Short mmCIF file of C-alpha atoms in Angstrom, two decimals:
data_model
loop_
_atom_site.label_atom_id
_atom_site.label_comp_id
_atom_site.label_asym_id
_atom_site.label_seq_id
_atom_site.Cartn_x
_atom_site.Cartn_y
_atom_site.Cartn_z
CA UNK A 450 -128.23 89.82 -109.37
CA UNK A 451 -127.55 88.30 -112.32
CA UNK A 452 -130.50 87.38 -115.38
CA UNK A 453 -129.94 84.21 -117.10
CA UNK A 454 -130.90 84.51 -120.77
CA UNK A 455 -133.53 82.30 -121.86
CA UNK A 456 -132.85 78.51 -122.33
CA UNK A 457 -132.68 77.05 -125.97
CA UNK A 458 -135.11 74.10 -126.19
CA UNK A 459 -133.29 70.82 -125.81
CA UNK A 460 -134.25 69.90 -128.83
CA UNK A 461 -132.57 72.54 -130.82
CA UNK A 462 -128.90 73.31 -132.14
CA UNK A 463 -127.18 76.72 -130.41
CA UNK A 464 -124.67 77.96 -131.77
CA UNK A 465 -122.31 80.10 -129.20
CA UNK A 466 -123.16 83.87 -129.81
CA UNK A 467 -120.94 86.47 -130.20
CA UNK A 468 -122.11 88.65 -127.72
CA UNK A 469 -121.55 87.51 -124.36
CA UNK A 470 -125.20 87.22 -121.96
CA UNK A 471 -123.87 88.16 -118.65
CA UNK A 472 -120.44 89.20 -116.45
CA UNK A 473 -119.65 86.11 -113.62
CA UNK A 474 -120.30 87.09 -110.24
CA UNK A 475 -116.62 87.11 -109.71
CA UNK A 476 -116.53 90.14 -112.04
CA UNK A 477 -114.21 89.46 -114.86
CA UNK A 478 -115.47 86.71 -116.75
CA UNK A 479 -117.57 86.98 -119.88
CA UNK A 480 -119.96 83.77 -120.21
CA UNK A 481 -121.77 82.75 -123.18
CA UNK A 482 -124.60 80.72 -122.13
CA UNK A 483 -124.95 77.51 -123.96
CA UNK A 484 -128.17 74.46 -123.12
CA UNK A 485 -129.25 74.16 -119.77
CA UNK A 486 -131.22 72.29 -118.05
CA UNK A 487 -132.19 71.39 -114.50
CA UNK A 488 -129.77 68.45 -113.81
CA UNK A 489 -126.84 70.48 -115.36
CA UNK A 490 -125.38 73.13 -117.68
CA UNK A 491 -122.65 74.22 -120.17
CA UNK A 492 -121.14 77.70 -120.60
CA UNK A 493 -118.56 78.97 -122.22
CA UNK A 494 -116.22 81.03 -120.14
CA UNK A 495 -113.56 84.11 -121.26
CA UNK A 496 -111.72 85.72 -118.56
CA UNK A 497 -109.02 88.64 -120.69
CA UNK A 498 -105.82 88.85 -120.39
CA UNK A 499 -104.34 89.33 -116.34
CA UNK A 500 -107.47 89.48 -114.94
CA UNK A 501 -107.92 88.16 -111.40
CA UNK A 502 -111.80 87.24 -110.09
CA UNK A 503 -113.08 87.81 -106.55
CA UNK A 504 -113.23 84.84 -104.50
CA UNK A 505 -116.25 83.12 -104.14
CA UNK A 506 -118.11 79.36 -103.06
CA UNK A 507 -121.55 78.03 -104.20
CA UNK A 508 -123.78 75.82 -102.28
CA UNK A 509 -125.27 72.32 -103.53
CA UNK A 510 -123.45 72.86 -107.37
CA UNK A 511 -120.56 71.57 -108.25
CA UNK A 512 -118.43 73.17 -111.43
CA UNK A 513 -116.53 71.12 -113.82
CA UNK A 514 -113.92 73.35 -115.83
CA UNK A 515 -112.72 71.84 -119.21
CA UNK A 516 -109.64 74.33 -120.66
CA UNK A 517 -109.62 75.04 -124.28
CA UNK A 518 -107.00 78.11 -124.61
CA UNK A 519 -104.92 80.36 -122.61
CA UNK A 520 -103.46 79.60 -119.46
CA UNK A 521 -103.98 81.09 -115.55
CA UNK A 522 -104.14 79.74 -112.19
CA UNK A 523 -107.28 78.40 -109.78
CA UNK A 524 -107.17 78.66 -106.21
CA UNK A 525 -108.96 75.87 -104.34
CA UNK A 526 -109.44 75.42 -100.35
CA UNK A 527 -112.41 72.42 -100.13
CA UNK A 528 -112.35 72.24 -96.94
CA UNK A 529 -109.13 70.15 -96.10
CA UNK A 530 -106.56 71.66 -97.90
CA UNK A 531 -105.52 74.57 -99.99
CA UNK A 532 -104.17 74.42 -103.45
CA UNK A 533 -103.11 76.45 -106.73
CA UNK A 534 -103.90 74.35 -110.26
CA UNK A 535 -102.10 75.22 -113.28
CA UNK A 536 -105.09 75.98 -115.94
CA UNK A 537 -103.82 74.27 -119.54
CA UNK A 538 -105.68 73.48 -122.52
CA UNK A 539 -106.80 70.06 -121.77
CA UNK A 540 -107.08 70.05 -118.06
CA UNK A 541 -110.26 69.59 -116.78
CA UNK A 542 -110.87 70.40 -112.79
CA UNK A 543 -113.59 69.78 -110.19
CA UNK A 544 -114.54 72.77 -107.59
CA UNK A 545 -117.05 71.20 -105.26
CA UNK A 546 -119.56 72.51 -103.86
CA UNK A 547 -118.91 74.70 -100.58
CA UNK A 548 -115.20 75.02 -101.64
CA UNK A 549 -113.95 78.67 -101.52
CA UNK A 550 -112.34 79.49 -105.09
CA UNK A 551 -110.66 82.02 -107.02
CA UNK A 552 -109.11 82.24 -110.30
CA UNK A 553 -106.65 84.62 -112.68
CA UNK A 554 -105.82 84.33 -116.39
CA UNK A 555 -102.03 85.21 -117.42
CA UNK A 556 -101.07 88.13 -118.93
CA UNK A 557 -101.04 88.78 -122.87
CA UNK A 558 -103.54 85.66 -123.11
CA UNK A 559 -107.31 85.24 -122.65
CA UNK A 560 -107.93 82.02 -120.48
CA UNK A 561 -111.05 80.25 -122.63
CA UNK A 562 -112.53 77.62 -120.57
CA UNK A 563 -116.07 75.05 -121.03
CA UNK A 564 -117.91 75.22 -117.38
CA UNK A 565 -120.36 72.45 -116.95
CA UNK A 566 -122.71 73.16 -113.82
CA UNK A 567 -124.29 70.01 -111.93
CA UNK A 568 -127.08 70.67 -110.98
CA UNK A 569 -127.91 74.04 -113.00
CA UNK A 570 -126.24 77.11 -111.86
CA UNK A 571 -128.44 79.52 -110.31
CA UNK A 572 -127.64 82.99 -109.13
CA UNK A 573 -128.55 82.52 -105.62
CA UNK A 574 -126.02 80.03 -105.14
CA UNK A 575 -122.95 82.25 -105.97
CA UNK A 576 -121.86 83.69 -102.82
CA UNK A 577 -118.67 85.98 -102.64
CA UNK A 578 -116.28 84.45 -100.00
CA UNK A 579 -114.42 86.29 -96.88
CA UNK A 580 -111.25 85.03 -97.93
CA UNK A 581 -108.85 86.11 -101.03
CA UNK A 582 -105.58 84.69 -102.23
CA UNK A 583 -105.11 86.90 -104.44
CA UNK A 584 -106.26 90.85 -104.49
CA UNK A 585 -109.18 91.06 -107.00
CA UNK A 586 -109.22 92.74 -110.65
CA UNK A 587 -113.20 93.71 -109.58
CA UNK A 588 -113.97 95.69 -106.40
CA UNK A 589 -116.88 93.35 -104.14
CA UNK A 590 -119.05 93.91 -101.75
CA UNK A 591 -117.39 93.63 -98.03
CA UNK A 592 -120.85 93.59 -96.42
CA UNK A 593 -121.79 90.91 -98.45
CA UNK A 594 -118.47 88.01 -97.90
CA UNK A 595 -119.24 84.79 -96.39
CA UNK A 596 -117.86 81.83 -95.14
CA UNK A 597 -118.70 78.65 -96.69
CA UNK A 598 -120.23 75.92 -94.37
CA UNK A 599 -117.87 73.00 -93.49
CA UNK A 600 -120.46 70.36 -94.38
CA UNK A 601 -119.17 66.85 -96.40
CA UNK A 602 -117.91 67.77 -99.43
CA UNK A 603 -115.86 66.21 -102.18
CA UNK A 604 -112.10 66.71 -102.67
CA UNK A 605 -110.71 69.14 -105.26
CA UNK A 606 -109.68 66.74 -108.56
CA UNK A 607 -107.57 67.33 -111.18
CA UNK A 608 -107.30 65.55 -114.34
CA UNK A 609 -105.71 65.90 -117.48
CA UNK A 610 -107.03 64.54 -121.24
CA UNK A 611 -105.04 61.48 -121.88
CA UNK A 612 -103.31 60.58 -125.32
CA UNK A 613 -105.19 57.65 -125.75
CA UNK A 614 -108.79 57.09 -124.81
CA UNK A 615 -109.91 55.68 -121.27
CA UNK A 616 -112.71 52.89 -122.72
CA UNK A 617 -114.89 52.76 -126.01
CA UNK A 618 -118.41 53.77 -125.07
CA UNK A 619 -121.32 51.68 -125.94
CA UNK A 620 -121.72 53.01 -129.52
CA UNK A 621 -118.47 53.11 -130.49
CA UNK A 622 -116.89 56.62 -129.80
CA UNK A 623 -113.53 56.98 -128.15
CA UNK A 624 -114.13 58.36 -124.48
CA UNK A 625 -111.76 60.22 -122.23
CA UNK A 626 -112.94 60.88 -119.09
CA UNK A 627 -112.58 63.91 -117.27
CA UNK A 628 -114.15 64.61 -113.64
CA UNK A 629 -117.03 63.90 -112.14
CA UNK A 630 -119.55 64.25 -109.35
CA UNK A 631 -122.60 62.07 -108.09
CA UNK A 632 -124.91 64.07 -109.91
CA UNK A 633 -123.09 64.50 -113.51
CA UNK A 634 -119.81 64.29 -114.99
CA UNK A 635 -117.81 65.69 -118.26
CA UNK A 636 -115.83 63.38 -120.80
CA UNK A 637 -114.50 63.74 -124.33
CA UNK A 638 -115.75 61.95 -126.93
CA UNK A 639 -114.01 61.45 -130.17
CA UNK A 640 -114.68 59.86 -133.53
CA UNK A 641 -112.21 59.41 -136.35
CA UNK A 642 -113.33 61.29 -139.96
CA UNK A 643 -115.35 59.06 -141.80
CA UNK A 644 -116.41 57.05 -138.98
CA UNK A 645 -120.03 56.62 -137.24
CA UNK A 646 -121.17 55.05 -134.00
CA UNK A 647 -124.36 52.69 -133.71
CA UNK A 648 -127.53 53.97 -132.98
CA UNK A 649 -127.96 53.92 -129.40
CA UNK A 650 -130.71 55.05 -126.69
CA UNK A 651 -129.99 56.45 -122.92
CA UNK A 652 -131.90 54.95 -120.40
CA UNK A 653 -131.88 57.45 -117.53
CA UNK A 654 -129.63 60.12 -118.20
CA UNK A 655 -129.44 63.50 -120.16
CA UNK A 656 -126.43 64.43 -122.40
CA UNK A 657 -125.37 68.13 -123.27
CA UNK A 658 -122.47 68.09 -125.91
CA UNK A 659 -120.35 70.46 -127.32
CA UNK A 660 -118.47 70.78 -130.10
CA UNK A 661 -114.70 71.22 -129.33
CA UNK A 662 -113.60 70.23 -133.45
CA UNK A 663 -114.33 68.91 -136.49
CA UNK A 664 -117.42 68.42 -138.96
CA UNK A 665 -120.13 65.63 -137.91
CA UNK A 666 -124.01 65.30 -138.40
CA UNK A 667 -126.41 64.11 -135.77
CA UNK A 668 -129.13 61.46 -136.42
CA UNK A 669 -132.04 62.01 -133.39
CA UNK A 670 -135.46 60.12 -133.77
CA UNK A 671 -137.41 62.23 -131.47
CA UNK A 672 -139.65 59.92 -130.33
CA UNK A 673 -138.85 56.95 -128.55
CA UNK A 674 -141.16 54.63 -130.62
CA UNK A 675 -138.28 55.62 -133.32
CA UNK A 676 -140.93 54.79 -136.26
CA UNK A 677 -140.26 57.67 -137.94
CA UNK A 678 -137.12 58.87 -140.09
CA UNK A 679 -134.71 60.87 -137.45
CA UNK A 680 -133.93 64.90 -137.37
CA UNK A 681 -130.89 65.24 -139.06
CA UNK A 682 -128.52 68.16 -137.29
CA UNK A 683 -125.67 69.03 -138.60
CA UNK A 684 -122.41 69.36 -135.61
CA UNK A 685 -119.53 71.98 -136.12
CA UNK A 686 -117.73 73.54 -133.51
CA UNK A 687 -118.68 76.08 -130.69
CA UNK A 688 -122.47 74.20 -131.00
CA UNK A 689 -124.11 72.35 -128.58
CA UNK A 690 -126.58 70.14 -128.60
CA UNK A 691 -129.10 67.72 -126.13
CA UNK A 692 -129.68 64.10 -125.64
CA UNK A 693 -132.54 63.46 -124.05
CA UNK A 694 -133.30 59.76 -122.03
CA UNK A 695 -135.30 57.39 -124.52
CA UNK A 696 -134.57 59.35 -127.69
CA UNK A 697 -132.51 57.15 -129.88
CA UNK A 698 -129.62 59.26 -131.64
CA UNK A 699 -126.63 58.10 -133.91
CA UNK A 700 -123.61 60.23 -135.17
CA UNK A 701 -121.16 60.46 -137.67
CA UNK A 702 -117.55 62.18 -138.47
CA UNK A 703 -118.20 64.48 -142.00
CA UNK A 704 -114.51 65.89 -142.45
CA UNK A 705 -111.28 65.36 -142.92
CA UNK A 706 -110.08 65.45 -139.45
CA UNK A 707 -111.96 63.73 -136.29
CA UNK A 708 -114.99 65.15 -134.56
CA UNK A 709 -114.00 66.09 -130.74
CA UNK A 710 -117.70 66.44 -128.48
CA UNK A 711 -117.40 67.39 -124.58
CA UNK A 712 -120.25 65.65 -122.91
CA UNK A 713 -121.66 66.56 -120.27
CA UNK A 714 -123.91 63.72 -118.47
CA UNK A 715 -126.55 64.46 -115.53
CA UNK A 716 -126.61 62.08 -113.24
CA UNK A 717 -123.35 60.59 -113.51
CA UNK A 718 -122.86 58.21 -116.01
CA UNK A 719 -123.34 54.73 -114.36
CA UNK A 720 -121.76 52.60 -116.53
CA UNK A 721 -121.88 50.67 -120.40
CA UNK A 722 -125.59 48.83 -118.91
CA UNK A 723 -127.13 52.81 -119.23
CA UNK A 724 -127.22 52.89 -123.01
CA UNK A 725 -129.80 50.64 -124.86
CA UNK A 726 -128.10 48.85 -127.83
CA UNK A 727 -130.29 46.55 -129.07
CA UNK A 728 -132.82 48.90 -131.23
CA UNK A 729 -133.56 46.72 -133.64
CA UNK A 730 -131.09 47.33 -136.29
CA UNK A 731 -131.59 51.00 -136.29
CA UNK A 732 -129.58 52.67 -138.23
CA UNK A 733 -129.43 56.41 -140.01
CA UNK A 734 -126.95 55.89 -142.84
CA UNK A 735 -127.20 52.04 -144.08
CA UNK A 736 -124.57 51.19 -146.54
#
C-alpha cells in the first residue's frame, strides 16, 4: 500500500523535490507529490524511457493529465468505447472515474506529465484492472485484478492547449482551458512579463497552481478582512502554491518572458460571477 508523504500547509510555497515520495501503483512511475487537499491534488509524474504501467481504474476520482515533456501513449476504455491518445507536451486528458487505463512512455524519452486528482487521490481507490492492452513493464498481482463497475461515468476527453487563449479571467490573466469534471477542472493561466492582474477574491472554490514558466511574485492577504499588508511569495517554476476561498490574492509577471501557472480548481470553476472584484481598490503594487 502506498504512504502519502505529508501535506504542505496550503498556505506555504513547495517547491518540487528532487527525490521522488513514492512509485504509482501501476509500477513505473515516479511521483513527486506537490499540495493536496481534500477537494483535489497536483503531482508531478515521470514515467523513464519505454516503460509500460499495469492497467488499472479508480473509483469516485477522476485524473486530469497535463503533458509537459516526452511523448507515450494512454489507453482508455470508459465504459463505451476503447481508445489510444497520443501523449504531447500540451495535451491535457481526462480518465474518469471507473474507466480502465493504461499508459507507456516512448523509448529514449522520459514522458513528464502534471496529474491533478479530483477529489484527492487516495490509495484505496487504485485498483489494478483484469484487462491489459499492452503487457506490463511491472509484474502485478493476478489475485488481486478487478473489473471496474459499469456505473454512469463521464466520457474520455481530449484537449489540446490552444495558441490563443479561450477567455480573460476575472483579474485579467489569459486562460486556456483544459478538461474538466463536476468536481474540479485544470486550465492555464498566462500573464505577459511586466504585467499584473487585479486583486481578486474566490468565493467558493480552492485553487492549486503550478508553475509551468517564468518569474512572478504572489500578493495573498491571508485574512479575508484584507486589513493588513499581504504575504508576498515569490513564483518560479516547478512551485506550487494554494488559493484558498475568501483570501484575496493578486499576481504579477517579474521577468523577461511571461509567467505560465496550471490551475487546478476544486469544484469546477462555475463561471466569471465566482471571483469577487470589487475589493475596494485593493491593490499590492500601486503605481
Amino acid at each position: 500500500m502506498v504512504e502519502l508523504p505529508v501535506a504542505p500547509d496550503l498556505a506555504t510555497p513547495f517547491r518540487l523535490p528532487s527525490a521522488y515520495d513514492y512509485i504509482s501503483p501501476g509500477g513505473v512511475a515516479e511521483i513527486r507529490q506537490m499540495h493536496r487537499h481534500s477537494g483535489g491534488e497536483i503531482t508531478h509524474v515521470r514515467v523513464p524511457p519505454n516503460k509500460t504501467a499495469r492497467s488499472a481504474w479508480l473509483d469516485d476520482i477522476t485524473e486530469m493529465w497535463f503533458i509537459l515533456a516526452g511523448t507515450g501513449l494512454l489507453w482508455i476504455d470508459d465504459g463505451v468505447r476503447a481508445e489510444e491518445v497520443r501523449l504531447v507536451p500540451g495535451r491535457a486528458v481526462r480518465i474518469p472515474a471507473y474507466s480502465v487505463f493504461q499508459y507507456r512512455s516512448d523509448p529514449q524519452v522520459d514522458l513528464i506529465a502534471l496529474l491533478a486528482a479530483a477529489p484527492q487521490w487516495r490509495p484505496d481507490a487504485a485498483h489494478q484492472a483484469d484487462q491489459e492492452h499492452w503487457p506490463a513493464s511491472a509484474p502485478g498481482n493476478e489475485s488481486s485484478r478487478s473489473h471496474p463497475p459499469r456505473g454512469p461515468i463521464e466520457p474520455t476527453a481530449v484537449r489540446d492547449l490552444p495558441l490563443v487563449a479561450d477567455y480573460a479571467a476575472p483579474d485579467g490573466s489569459e486562460m486556456r482551458l483544459g478538461v474538466s469534471t463536476a468536481v474540479g477542472g485544470v486550465a492555464h493561466c498566462m500573464l505577459p512579463p511586466g504585467q499584473r492582474t487585479g486583486a481578486v477574491r474566490h468565493r467558493s472554490v480552492t485553487e492549486v497552481w503550478y508553475i509551468l514558466a517564468g518569474h512572478g511574485e504572489l500578493a495573498r492577504w491571508d485574512s479575508p478582512n484584507a486589513t493588513d499588508q499581504p504575504t508576498r511569495l515569490a513564483l518560479m517554476a516547478d512551485m506550487s502554491v494554494a488559493i484558498r476561498p475568501h483570501i484575496p490574492f493578486q499576481f504579477r509577471a517579474t521577468g523577461l518572458s511571461p509567467l505560465h501557472l496550471l490551475l487546478l480548481t476544486t469544484p469546477a470553476w462555475p463561471g466569471a460571477a465566482e471571483a469577487e472584484t470589487d475589493l475596494g481598490g485593493l491593490n499590492a503594487w500601486p503605481e
